[in-house]
C-alpha cells in the first residue's frame, strides 16, 4: 500500500486542499491482488487505489468518457502488410497507463486510508487520472494522442487509434 501511495504522490496525482463549499468528494478504496508465478507460488502482493467513479456526476465531475480502440480490420491489415513486407512487429505495454492522463475537470476525492493530513476538512483534488474514474480511459487516449502527434505521427481518419509515421528509413 505504501509503495502505491508513494508512487501516486511522486507523480503528482493529487494535491491536498480544503474542501470547497457545496462539494461532495467521491470516495476511494483499496483493491488487493496476489500475483502468482506460473507454478502457483506467490510472486508479489499488489495494492491499487481506486476511485469510486460511480459517484461521479456527468457534466460536473466528467464530460467525455469515450476512447476508441483499434478496429479489428486495422489490426488484420497491419498483420497482413507485415507478413507480405517481412516487417517485424513489436508491441508494448505502458505500466499504469490510466494514471498518466491529465484532468481538466475539478474532481475531489476523500483522503485515502494511509494518507496523513494535519488539517481537518481536507480532500484530494485530483490532478491526474486514477483507476475507477469515468474519464480515465479517455484522458489516457488524449495524452497518448498528443504525444504521438508531437512526434509527427499521423492519425488515421478511418481508425482514430491508428497512428503511422514514415521516415526515409522506417515506417512505424
Short mmCIF file of C-alpha atoms in Angstrom, two decimals:
data_model
loop_
_atom_site.label_atom_id
_atom_site.label_comp_id
_atom_site.label_asym_id
_atom_site.label_seq_id
_atom_site.Cartn_x
_atom_site.Cartn_y
_atom_site.Cartn_z
CA UNK A 1 0.00 0.00 0.00
CA UNK A 2 2.75 2.41 0.95
CA UNK A 3 4.65 1.96 -2.33
CA UNK A 4 1.45 2.68 -4.30
CA UNK A 5 0.80 5.82 -2.23
CA UNK A 6 4.39 6.95 -2.69
CA UNK A 7 4.12 6.50 -6.46
CA UNK A 8 0.84 8.45 -6.61
CA UNK A 9 2.32 11.29 -4.56
CA UNK A 10 5.58 11.28 -6.55
CA UNK A 11 3.72 11.60 -9.86
CA UNK A 12 1.53 14.44 -8.58
CA UNK A 13 -1.75 12.57 -8.84
CA UNK A 14 -3.40 14.91 -6.34
CA UNK A 15 -2.87 17.82 -4.02
CA UNK A 16 -4.43 18.21 -0.60
CA UNK A 17 -6.81 21.17 -0.43
CA UNK A 18 -9.51 22.45 1.90
CA UNK A 19 -12.85 21.12 0.78
CA UNK A 20 -14.64 23.78 -1.30
CA UNK A 21 -18.17 24.75 -0.27
CA UNK A 22 -21.00 22.70 -1.79
CA UNK A 23 -18.64 19.94 -2.98
CA UNK A 24 -19.23 16.28 -2.21
CA UNK A 25 -15.98 14.42 -2.79
CA UNK A 26 -16.05 10.97 -4.37
CA UNK A 27 -14.83 8.06 -2.31
CA UNK A 28 -11.98 5.66 -2.90
CA UNK A 29 -10.94 2.22 -1.78
CA UNK A 30 -8.03 -0.17 -1.90
CA UNK A 31 -8.14 -3.22 -4.17
CA UNK A 32 -5.74 -6.03 -3.31
CA UNK A 33 -4.41 -8.73 -5.59
CA UNK A 34 -1.97 -11.59 -5.25
CA UNK A 35 0.23 -12.05 -8.35
CA UNK A 36 1.30 -15.66 -8.86
CA UNK A 37 4.16 -17.29 -10.75
CA UNK A 38 3.25 -19.90 -13.39
CA UNK A 39 3.86 -22.64 -10.81
CA UNK A 40 1.32 -21.10 -8.41
CA UNK A 41 3.76 -19.64 -5.90
CA UNK A 42 3.31 -16.04 -4.78
CA UNK A 43 5.22 -13.54 -6.90
CA UNK A 44 4.07 -10.43 -5.04
CA UNK A 45 1.18 -8.71 -3.37
CA UNK A 46 -0.36 -5.70 -5.09
CA UNK A 47 -2.44 -2.85 -3.74
CA UNK A 48 -4.17 -0.39 -6.05
CA UNK A 49 -6.06 2.73 -5.05
CA UNK A 50 -9.32 3.01 -6.97
CA UNK A 51 -11.67 6.00 -7.10
CA UNK A 52 -15.37 5.32 -6.66
CA UNK A 53 -16.20 6.73 -10.07
CA UNK A 54 -19.77 5.51 -9.87
CA UNK A 55 -20.39 8.53 -7.61
CA UNK A 56 -19.24 10.98 -10.29
CA UNK A 57 -21.82 13.32 -11.77
CA UNK A 58 -21.86 13.80 -15.55
CA UNK A 59 -21.38 17.43 -16.55
CA UNK A 60 -19.73 18.22 -13.21
CA UNK A 61 -17.04 15.63 -12.50
CA UNK A 62 -16.63 14.43 -16.08
CA UNK A 63 -17.75 15.26 -19.60
CA UNK A 64 -16.47 12.65 -22.04
CA UNK A 65 -15.71 9.01 -21.40
CA UNK A 66 -15.41 7.54 -24.89
CA UNK A 67 -11.98 6.37 -26.01
CA UNK A 68 -11.52 4.44 -29.25
CA UNK A 69 -9.93 1.03 -29.53
CA UNK A 70 -8.23 -0.41 -32.59
CA UNK A 71 -10.61 -1.79 -35.19
CA UNK A 72 -10.21 -5.48 -35.94
CA UNK A 73 -9.85 -4.67 -39.65
CA UNK A 74 -6.94 -2.32 -38.88
CA UNK A 75 -5.16 -4.96 -36.82
CA UNK A 76 -5.67 -7.62 -39.51
CA UNK A 77 -4.46 -5.24 -42.23
CA UNK A 78 -1.29 -4.38 -40.30
CA UNK A 79 -0.53 -8.06 -39.70
CA UNK A 80 -1.10 -8.84 -43.39
CA UNK A 81 1.14 -5.95 -44.52
CA UNK A 82 3.84 -7.04 -42.07
CA UNK A 83 3.71 -10.57 -43.41
CA UNK A 84 3.85 -9.50 -47.07
CA UNK A 85 6.67 -7.00 -46.49
CA UNK A 86 8.63 -9.11 -43.97
CA UNK A 87 8.31 -6.42 -41.31
CA UNK A 88 8.99 -7.07 -37.66
CA UNK A 89 6.06 -6.43 -35.35
CA UNK A 90 6.54 -5.07 -31.85
CA UNK A 91 4.14 -4.40 -29.03
CA UNK A 92 4.44 -2.69 -25.70
CA UNK A 93 2.52 -2.16 -22.53
CA UNK A 94 2.51 1.15 -20.68
CA UNK A 95 2.56 0.48 -16.97
CA UNK A 96 -0.32 2.14 -15.14
CA UNK A 97 -1.40 3.86 -18.36
CA UNK A 98 -4.59 5.36 -16.95
CA UNK A 99 -2.62 7.17 -14.24
CA UNK A 100 -0.83 9.32 -16.86
CA UNK A 101 -3.95 11.18 -18.03
CA UNK A 102 -4.25 14.83 -17.01
CA UNK A 103 -7.58 16.00 -15.59
CA UNK A 104 -9.05 19.33 -16.65
CA UNK A 105 -12.19 18.82 -14.56
CA UNK A 106 -12.24 19.64 -10.85
CA UNK A 107 -12.56 16.22 -9.21
CA UNK A 108 -12.34 15.98 -5.43
CA UNK A 109 -11.79 12.71 -3.59
CA UNK A 110 -11.78 11.82 0.08
CA UNK A 111 -8.32 11.32 1.53
CA UNK A 112 -7.36 7.66 1.07
CA UNK A 113 -6.70 5.44 4.07
CA UNK A 114 -2.98 5.65 4.76
CA UNK A 115 -2.56 9.33 3.80
CA UNK A 116 -1.92 11.63 6.73
CA UNK A 117 -3.06 15.23 6.85
CA UNK A 118 -2.55 17.87 9.52
CA UNK A 119 -5.72 19.78 8.77
CA UNK A 120 -9.30 18.55 9.10
CA UNK A 121 -11.75 19.13 6.24
CA UNK A 122 -9.16 18.46 3.56
CA UNK A 123 -9.68 16.41 0.42
CA UNK A 124 -7.57 15.33 -2.54
CA UNK A 125 -8.02 17.49 -5.62
CA UNK A 126 -7.14 15.10 -8.44
CA UNK A 127 -4.64 16.44 -10.96
CA UNK A 128 -4.16 13.17 -12.84
CA UNK A 129 -6.49 10.27 -13.55
CA UNK A 130 -6.98 7.45 -11.14
CA UNK A 131 -8.34 3.98 -11.80
CA UNK A 132 -12.09 3.97 -11.37
CA UNK A 133 -12.74 7.46 -12.74
CA UNK A 134 -15.28 7.51 -15.55
CA UNK A 135 -12.97 9.55 -17.77
CA UNK A 136 -9.72 7.66 -17.02
CA UNK A 137 -9.51 5.83 -20.36
CA UNK A 138 -10.44 8.99 -22.28
CA UNK A 139 -7.71 11.01 -20.55
CA UNK A 140 -5.10 8.32 -21.34
CA UNK A 141 -6.20 8.35 -25.00
CA UNK A 142 -5.89 12.16 -25.11
CA UNK A 143 -2.42 12.05 -23.51
CA UNK A 144 -1.13 9.33 -25.87
CA UNK A 145 -2.62 11.03 -28.93
CA UNK A 146 -0.99 14.34 -28.01
CA UNK A 147 2.39 12.67 -27.52
CA UNK A 148 2.24 10.76 -30.81
CA UNK A 149 1.20 13.86 -32.77
CA UNK A 150 4.07 15.85 -31.18
CA UNK A 151 6.41 13.18 -32.53
CA UNK A 152 5.00 13.63 -36.06
CA UNK A 153 2.80 10.55 -36.21
CA UNK A 154 -0.27 10.86 -38.41
CA UNK A 155 -3.66 9.79 -37.07
CA UNK A 156 -5.75 7.75 -39.49
CA UNK A 157 -9.14 9.24 -40.27
CA UNK A 158 -10.68 5.77 -40.64
CA UNK A 159 -9.42 4.49 -37.26
CA UNK A 160 -8.62 7.09 -34.60
CA UNK A 161 -6.47 4.63 -32.66
CA UNK A 162 -4.15 4.03 -35.63
CA UNK A 163 -1.09 6.27 -35.91
CA UNK A 164 1.64 5.97 -38.54
CA UNK A 165 4.96 7.65 -39.18
CA UNK A 166 7.10 7.32 -42.28
CA UNK A 167 10.73 8.39 -42.43
CA UNK A 168 13.46 7.79 -45.01
CA UNK A 169 14.47 4.57 -43.27
CA UNK A 170 11.41 3.35 -41.40
CA UNK A 171 7.64 3.02 -41.33
CA UNK A 172 6.09 2.86 -37.86
#
